[in-house]
Short mmCIF file of C-alpha atoms in Angstrom, two decimals:
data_model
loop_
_atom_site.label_atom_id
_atom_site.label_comp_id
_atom_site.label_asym_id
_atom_site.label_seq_id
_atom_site.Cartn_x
_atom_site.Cartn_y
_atom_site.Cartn_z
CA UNK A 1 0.00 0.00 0.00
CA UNK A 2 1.36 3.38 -0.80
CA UNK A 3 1.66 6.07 1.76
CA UNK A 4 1.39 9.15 0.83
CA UNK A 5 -0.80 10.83 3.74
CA UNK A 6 1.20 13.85 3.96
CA UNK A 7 -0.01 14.56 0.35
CA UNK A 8 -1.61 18.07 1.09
CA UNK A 9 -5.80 17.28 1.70
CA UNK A 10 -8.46 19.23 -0.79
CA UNK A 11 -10.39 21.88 0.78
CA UNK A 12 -13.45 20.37 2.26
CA UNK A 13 -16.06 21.47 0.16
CA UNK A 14 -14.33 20.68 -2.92
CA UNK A 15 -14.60 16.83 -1.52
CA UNK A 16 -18.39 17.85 -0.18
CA UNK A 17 -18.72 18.82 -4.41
CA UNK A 18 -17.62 15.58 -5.69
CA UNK A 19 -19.01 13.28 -3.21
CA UNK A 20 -22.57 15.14 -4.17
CA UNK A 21 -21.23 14.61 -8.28
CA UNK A 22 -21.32 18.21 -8.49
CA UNK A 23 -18.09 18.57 -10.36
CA UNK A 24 -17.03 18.97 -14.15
CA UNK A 25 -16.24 15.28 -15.45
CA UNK A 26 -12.67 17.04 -15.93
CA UNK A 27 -13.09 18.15 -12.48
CA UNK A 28 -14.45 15.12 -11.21
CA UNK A 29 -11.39 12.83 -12.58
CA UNK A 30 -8.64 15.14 -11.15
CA UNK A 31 -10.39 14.16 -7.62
CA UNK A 32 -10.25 10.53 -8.56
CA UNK A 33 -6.60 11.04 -9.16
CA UNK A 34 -6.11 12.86 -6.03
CA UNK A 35 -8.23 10.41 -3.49
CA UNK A 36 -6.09 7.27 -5.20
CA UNK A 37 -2.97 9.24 -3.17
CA UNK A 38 -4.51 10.65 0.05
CA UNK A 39 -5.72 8.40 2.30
CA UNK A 40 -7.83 11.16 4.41
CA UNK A 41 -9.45 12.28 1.88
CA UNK A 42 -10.52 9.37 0.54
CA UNK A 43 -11.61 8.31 3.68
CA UNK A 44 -13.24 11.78 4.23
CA UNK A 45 -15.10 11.34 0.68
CA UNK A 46 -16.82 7.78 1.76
CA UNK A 47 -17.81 8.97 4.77
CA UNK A 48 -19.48 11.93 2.97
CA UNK A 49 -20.99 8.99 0.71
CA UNK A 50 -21.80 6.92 3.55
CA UNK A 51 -23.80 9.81 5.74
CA UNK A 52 -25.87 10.76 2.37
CA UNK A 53 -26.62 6.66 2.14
CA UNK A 54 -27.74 6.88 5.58
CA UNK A 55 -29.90 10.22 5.22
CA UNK A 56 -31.48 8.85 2.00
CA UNK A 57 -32.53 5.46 4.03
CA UNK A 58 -33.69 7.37 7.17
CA UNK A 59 -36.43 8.98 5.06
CA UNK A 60 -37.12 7.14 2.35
CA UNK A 61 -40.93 5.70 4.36
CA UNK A 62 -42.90 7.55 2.55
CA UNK A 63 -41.49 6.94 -0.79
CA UNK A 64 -43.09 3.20 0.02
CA UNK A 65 -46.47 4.15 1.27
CA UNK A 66 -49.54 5.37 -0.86
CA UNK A 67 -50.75 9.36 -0.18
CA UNK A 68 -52.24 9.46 3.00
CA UNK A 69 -56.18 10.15 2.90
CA UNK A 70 -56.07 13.54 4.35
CA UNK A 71 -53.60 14.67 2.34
CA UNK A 72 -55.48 13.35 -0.94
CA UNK A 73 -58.66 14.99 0.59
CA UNK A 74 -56.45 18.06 0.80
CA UNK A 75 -55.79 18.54 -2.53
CA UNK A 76 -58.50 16.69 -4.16
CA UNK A 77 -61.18 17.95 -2.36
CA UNK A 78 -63.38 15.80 0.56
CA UNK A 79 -64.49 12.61 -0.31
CA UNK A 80 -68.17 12.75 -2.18
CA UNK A 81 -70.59 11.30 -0.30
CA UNK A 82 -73.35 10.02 -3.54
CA UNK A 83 -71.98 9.32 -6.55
CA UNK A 84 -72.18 11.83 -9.46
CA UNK A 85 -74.57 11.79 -11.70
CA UNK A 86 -74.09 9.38 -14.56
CA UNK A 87 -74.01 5.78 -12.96
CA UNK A 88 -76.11 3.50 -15.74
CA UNK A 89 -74.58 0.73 -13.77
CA UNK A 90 -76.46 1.11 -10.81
CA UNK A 91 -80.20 1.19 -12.72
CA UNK A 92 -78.75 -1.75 -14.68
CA UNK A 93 -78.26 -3.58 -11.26
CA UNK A 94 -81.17 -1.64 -9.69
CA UNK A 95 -83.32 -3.59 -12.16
CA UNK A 96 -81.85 -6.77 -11.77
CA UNK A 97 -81.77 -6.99 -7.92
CA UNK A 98 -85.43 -6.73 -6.87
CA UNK A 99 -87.51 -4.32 -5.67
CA UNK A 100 -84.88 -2.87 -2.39
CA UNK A 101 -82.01 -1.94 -4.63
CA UNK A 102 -84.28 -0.11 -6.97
CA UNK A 103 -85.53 1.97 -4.30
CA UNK A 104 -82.09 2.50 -3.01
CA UNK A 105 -80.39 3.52 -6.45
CA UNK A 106 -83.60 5.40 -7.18
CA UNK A 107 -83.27 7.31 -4.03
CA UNK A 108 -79.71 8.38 -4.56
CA UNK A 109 -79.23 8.80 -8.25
CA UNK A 110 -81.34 10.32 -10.64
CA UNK A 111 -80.48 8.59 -14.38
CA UNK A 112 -80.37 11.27 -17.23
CA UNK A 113 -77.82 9.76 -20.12
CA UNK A 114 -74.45 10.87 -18.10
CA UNK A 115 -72.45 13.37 -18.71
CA UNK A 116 -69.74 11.84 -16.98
CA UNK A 117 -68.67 8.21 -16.98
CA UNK A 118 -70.09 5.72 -14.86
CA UNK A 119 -67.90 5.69 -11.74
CA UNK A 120 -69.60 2.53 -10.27
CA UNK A 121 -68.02 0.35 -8.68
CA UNK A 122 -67.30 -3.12 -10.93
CA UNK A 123 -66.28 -3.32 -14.52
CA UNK A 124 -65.18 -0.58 -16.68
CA UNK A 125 -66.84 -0.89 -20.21
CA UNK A 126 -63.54 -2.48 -22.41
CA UNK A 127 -62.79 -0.04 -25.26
CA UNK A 128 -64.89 2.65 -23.36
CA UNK A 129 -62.53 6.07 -23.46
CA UNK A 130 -62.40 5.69 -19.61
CA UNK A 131 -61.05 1.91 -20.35
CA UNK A 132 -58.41 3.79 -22.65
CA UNK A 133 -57.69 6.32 -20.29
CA UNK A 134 -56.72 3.78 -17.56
CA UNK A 135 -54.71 1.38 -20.63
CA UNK A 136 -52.57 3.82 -22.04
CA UNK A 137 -52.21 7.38 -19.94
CA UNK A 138 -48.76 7.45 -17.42
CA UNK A 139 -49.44 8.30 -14.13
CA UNK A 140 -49.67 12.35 -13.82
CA UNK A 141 -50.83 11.88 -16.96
CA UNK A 142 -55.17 13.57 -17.48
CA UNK A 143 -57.51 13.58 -20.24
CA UNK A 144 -61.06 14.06 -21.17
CA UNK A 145 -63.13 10.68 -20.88
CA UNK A 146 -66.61 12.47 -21.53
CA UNK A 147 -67.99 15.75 -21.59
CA UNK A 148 -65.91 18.10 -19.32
CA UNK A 149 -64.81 14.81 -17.11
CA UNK A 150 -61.24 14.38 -17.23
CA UNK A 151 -59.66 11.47 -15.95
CA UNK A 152 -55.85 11.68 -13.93
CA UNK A 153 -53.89 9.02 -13.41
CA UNK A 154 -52.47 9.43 -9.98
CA UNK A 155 -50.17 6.23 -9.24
CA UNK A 156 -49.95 2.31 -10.54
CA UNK A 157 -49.50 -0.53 -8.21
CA UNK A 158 -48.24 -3.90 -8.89
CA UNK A 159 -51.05 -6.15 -7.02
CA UNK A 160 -51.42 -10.28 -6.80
CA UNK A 161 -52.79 -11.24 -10.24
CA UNK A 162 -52.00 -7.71 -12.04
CA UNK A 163 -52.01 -4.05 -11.31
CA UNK A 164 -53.88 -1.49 -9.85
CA UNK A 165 -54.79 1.76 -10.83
CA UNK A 166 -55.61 5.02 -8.56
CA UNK A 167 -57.28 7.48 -10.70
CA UNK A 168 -58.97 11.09 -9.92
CA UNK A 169 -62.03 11.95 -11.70
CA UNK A 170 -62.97 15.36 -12.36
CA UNK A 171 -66.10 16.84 -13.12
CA UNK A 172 -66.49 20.33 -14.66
CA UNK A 173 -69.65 20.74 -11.89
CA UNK A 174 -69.37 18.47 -8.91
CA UNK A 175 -66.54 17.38 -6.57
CA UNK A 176 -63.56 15.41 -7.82
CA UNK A 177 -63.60 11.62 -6.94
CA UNK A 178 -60.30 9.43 -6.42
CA UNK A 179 -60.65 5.70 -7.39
CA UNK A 180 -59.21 2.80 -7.76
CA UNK A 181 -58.91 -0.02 -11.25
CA UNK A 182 -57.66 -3.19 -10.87
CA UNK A 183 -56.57 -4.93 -13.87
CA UNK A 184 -59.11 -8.46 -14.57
CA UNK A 185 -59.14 -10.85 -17.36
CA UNK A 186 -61.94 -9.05 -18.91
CA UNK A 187 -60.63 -5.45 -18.34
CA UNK A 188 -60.55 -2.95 -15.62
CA UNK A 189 -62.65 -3.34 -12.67
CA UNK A 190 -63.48 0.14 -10.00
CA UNK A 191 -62.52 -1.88 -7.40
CA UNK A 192 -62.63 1.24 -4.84
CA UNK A 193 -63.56 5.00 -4.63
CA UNK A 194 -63.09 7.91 -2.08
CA UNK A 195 -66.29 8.10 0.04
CA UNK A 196 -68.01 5.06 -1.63
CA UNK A 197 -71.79 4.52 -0.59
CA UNK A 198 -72.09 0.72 -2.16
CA UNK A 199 -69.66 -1.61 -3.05
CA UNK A 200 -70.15 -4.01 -5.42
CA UNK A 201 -68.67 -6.96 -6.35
CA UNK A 202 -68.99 -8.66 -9.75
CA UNK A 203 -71.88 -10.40 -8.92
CA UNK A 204 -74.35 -8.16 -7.36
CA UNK A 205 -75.26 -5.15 -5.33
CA UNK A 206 -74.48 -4.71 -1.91
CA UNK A 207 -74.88 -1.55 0.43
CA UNK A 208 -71.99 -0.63 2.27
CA UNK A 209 -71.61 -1.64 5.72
CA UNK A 210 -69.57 1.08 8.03
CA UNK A 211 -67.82 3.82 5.81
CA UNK A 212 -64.16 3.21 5.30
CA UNK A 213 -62.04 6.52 5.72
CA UNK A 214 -59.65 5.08 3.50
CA UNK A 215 -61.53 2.52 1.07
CA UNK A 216 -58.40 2.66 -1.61
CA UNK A 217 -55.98 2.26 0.62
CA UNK A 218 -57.78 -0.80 2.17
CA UNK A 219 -58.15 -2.49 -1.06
CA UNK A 220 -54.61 -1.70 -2.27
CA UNK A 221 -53.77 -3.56 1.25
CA UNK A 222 -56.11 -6.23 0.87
CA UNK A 223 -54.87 -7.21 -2.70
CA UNK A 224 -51.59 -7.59 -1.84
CA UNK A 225 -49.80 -3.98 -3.18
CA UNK A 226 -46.52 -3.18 -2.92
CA UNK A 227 -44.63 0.04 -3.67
CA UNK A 228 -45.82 2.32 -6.43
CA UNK A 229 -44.40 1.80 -9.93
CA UNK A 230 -41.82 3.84 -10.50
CA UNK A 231 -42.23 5.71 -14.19
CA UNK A 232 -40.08 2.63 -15.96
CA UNK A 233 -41.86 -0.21 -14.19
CA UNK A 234 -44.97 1.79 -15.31
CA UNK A 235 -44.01 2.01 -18.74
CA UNK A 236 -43.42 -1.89 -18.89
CA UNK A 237 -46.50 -2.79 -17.80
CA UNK A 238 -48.34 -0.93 -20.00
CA UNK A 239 -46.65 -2.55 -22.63
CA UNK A 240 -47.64 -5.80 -21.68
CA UNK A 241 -51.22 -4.74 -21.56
CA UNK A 242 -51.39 -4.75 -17.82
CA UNK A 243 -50.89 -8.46 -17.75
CA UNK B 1 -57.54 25.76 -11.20
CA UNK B 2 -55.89 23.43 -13.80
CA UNK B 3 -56.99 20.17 -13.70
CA UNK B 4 -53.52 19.06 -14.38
CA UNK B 5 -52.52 20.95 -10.93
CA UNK B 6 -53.76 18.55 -8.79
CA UNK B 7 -52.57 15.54 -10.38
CA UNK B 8 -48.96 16.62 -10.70
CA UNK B 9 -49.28 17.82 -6.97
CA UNK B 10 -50.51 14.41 -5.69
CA UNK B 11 -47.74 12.50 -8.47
CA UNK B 12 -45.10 15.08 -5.88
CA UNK B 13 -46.39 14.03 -2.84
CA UNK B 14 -44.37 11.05 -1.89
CA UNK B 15 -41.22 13.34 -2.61
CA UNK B 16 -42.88 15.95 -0.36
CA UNK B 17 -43.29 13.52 2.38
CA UNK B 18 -39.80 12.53 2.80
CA UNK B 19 -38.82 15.75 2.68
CA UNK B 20 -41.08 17.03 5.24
CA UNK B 21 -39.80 13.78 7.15
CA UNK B 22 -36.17 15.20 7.05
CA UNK B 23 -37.20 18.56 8.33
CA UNK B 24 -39.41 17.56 11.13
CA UNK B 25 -37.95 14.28 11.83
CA UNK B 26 -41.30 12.15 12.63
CA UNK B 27 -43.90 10.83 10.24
CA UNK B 28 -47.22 12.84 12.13
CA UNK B 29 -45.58 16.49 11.76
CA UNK B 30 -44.55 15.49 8.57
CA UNK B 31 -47.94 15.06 7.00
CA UNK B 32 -49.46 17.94 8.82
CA UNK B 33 -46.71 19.65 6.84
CA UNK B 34 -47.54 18.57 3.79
CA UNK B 35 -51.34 19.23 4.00
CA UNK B 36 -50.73 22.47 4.71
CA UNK B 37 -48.24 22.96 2.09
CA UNK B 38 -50.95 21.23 -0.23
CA UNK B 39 -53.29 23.56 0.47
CA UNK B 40 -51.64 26.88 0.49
CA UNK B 41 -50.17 25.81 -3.12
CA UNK B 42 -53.77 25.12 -4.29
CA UNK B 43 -54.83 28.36 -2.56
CA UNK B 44 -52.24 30.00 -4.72
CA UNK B 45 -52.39 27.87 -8.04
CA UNK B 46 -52.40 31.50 -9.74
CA UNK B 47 -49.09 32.33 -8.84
CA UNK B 48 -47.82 28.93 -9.99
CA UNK B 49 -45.70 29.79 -13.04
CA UNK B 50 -46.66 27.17 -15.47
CA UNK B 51 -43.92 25.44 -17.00
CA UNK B 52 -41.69 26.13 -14.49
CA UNK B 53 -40.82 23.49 -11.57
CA UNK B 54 -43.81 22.36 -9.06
CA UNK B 55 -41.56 20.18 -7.08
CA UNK B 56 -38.67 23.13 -6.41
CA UNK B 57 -42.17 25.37 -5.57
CA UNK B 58 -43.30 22.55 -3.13
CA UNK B 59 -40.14 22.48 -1.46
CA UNK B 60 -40.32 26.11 -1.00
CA UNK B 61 -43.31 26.13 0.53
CA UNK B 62 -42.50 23.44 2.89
CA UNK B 63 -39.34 24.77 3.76
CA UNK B 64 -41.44 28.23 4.76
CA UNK B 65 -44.07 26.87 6.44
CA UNK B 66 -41.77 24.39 8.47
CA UNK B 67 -39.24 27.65 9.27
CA UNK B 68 -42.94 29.55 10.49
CA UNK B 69 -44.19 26.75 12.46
CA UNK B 70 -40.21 26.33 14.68
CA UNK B 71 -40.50 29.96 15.26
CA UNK B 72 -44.24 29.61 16.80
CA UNK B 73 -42.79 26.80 18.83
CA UNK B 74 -39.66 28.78 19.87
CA UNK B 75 -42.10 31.60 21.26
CA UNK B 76 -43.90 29.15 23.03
CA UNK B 77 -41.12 27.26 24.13
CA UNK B 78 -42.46 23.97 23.57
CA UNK B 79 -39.49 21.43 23.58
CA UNK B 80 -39.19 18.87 21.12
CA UNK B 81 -37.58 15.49 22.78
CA UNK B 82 -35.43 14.66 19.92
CA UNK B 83 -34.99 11.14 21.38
CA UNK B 84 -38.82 10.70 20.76
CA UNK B 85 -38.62 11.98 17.50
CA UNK B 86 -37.85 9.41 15.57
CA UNK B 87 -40.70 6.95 16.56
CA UNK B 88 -43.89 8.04 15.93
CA UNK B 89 -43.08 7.69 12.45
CA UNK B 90 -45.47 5.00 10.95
CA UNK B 91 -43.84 3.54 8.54
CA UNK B 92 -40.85 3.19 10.93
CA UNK B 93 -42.71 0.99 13.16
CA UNK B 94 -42.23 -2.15 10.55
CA UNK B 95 -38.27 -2.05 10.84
CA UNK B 96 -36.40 -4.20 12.49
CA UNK B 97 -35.79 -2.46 16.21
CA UNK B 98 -31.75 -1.59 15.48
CA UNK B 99 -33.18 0.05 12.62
CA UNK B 100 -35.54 2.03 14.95
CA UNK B 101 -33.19 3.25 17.03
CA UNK B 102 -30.32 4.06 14.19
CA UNK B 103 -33.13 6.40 12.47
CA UNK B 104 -34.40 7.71 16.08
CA UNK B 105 -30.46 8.78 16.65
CA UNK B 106 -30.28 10.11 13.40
CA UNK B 107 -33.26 12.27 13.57
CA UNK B 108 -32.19 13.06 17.15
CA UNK B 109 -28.59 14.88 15.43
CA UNK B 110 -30.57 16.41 12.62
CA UNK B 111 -32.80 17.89 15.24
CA UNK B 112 -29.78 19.59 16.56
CA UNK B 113 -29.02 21.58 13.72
CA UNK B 114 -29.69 25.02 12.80
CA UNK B 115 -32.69 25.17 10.47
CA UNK B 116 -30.66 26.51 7.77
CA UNK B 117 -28.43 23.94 7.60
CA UNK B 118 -30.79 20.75 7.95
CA UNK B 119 -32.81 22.06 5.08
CA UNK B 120 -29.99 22.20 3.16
CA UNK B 121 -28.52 18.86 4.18
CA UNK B 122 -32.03 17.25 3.50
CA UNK B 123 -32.64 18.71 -0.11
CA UNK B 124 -29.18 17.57 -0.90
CA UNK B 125 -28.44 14.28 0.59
CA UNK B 126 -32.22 12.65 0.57
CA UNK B 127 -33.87 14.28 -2.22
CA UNK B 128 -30.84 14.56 -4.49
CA UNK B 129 -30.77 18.13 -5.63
CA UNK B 130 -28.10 19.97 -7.01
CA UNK B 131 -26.30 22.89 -5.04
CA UNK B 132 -27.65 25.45 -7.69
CA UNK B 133 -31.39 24.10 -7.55
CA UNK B 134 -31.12 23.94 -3.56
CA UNK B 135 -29.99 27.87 -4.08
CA UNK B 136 -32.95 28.37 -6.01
CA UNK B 137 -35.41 26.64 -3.75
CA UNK B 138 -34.30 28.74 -0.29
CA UNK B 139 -33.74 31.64 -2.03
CA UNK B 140 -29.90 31.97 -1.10
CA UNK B 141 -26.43 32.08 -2.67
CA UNK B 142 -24.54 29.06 -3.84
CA UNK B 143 -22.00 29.38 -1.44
CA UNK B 144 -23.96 29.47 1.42
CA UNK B 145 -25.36 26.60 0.28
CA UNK B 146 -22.14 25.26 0.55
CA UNK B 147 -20.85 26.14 4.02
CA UNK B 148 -24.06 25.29 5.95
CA UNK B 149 -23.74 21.92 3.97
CA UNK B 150 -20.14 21.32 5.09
CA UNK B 151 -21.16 22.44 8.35
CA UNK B 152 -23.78 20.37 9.06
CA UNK B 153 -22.22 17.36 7.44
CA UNK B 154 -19.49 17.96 10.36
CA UNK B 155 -21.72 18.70 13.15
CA UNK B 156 -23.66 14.86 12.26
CA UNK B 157 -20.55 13.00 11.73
CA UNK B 158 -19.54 14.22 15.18
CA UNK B 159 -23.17 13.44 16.98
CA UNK B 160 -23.09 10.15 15.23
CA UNK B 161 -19.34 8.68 15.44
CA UNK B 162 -19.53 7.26 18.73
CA UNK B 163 -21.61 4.19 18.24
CA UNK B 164 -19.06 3.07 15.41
CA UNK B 165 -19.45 5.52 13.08
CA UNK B 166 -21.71 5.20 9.50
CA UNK B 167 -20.39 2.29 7.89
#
């Protein structure tokens, strides 16, 4: 091993620049150079490395955890508590679930041709623009799915069986609504929406029990999610068609 | 209010988060933080310059509102326990416990720096900025930028070396 520690040490913030990769390439190799002779400031340079590791780890939580409720309410508004106008779904269950659930759907949603797209809960018509919307746009990505609706992407989540969705509708009149699409066999599926009256499942209507504060979130849990897909990992499974 | 606004605000907020987690060192003040900067930035949308950076915006606004809400403290003189600090964090509470107590200690020396300087140190070191955009962000020359990063870098390897050091 050479030693060659009384080689004279960099000024400090030059090593701060480099270990941050704020110098020149030129710059940059000159250090390299440098460190291979001087032991201290090689040393000092790792340790610089090390402590911005150790920051980076120390805070990275949130990075792995989906936006908190209230913060989501914050920017998209409070959760809605009926759905917005628009739900053909729910009269085409309303009829085919007896007399209750037409009462019930009756009572909370009047059923002019929507202006928006259904945001029921269940499957999302395949080849629908809100279908598209949810195939092809990156998350951050918006567009219109209907007159003055726009649908935002908001994050993608790799789930057991496929991928989720969370999505923000918003309505030109109305409150915005944040939801969630899980990918099935036969297309996307609302599996979950902010402030949700009914949930139902593939096969029928049910009222909801207790109201979940956080009825994404608990479905993201319950199918298994893990972090959300970073822009590549995003990319790639839109290329594969969500499978 | 664009409609694109809101979406590229919610796409920041993880980014937000751990950046409010560096300032304020525990998970709870940390989201407070963030809804607050979430809704003064939608309360002034109008003054967003569009096209220019949301996320170097966001950080500005956390940054001021974090500075505001240490100064209310101060004049109260409400005293944060540092060795507290670390673990009310939720998404701490799944690590291993050595983990727990390495981020609790680390959060514990952050706490002890000035306010300049752990802004600084965070926008560098966790959420990767350069020197020039952390100068934009706090509004303050490149050189300063510089020293209260050196400075703090010191101050934590000092507050942290005696339980073996970082590696």
């Amino acid at each position: 091993m050479s030693r060659k520690d009384k080689m004279e040490s960099l000024d400090p913030a030059t090593l701060h620049a480099f270990a941050d990769g704020e110098l020149e390439p030129e710059e940059a190799a000159r250090i390299v150079m440098h460190l291979a002779d001087c032991p201290a400031d090689q040393q000092a340079v790792q340790q610089i490395m090390a402590m911005n590791a150790l920051l980076a780890r120390t805070c990275e939580a949130p990075l792995h955890e989906p936006v908190p409720p209230a913060i989501r309410a914050a920017i998209f508004g409070p959760p809605v508590a009926v759905s917005p106008p628009g739900t053909r779904k729910w009269a085409r269950w309303a009829v085919g679930t007896g007399a209750l659930a037409a009462a019930l759907a009756l009572a909370v949603v009047v059923l002019p041709r929507a202006d928006g797209p259904a945001l029921a809960l269940g499957p999302v018509e395949p080849r629908s623009p809100m279908s598209e919307a949810l195939d092809q746009l990156a998350s951050g990505q918006s567009r219109l799915v209907a007159r003055k609706t726009e649908l935002g992407i908001v994050a993608s989540f790799a789930v057991e069986g496929g991928y989720c969705r969370e999505f923000a509708l918003r309505h030109d009149t109305g409150p915005d609504q944040a939801a969630l699409a899980c990918s099935a066999p036969d297309g996307w599926h609302v599996a979950a929406r902010q402030g949700a009256q009914v949930s139902a499942p593939a096969s029928g209507y049910v009222p909801a029990g207790g109201d979940n504060d956080d009825p994404i979130g608990a479905q993201l849990d319950a199918r298994g999610a893990g972090l959300a897909l970073t822009p590549l990992q995003e990319a790639q499974a839109r290329g594969a068609g969500w499978r | 209010m664009r409609p694109e606004f809101a979406n590229e605000l919610v796409r920041l907020v993880p980014r937000l988060r751990r950046f409010a987690l560096g300032l304020c060192g525990n998970g709870a003040d940390a989201d407070d933080l963030v809804q607050a900067a979430c809704e003064r930035a939608l309360a002034n949308a109008g003054t967003f310059a569009q096209g220019s950076r949301m996320d170097s915006w966001m950080y500005r606004i956390i940054q001021n509102l974090w500075l505001d809400s240490r100064r209310r403290l101060r004049v109260r003189g409400t005293v944060v326990d540092p060795a507290d600090a670390g673990l009310h964090d939720g998404g701490l509470a799944a690590r291993g416990a050595e983990d727990r107590m390495q981020l609790s200690r680390v959060f514990g020396e952050m706490d002890r720096l000035p306010e300049g300087q752990r802004a600084v140190l965070t926008l560098i070191a966790v959420e990767g900025l350069s020197y020039r955009e952390v100068a934009e962000v706090l509004d303050i020359p490149i050189g300063t930028v510089t020293s209260r990063l050196v400075r703090a870098r010191e101050a934590l390897a000092v507050g942290l070396a005696p339980k073996g050091g970082l590696q």
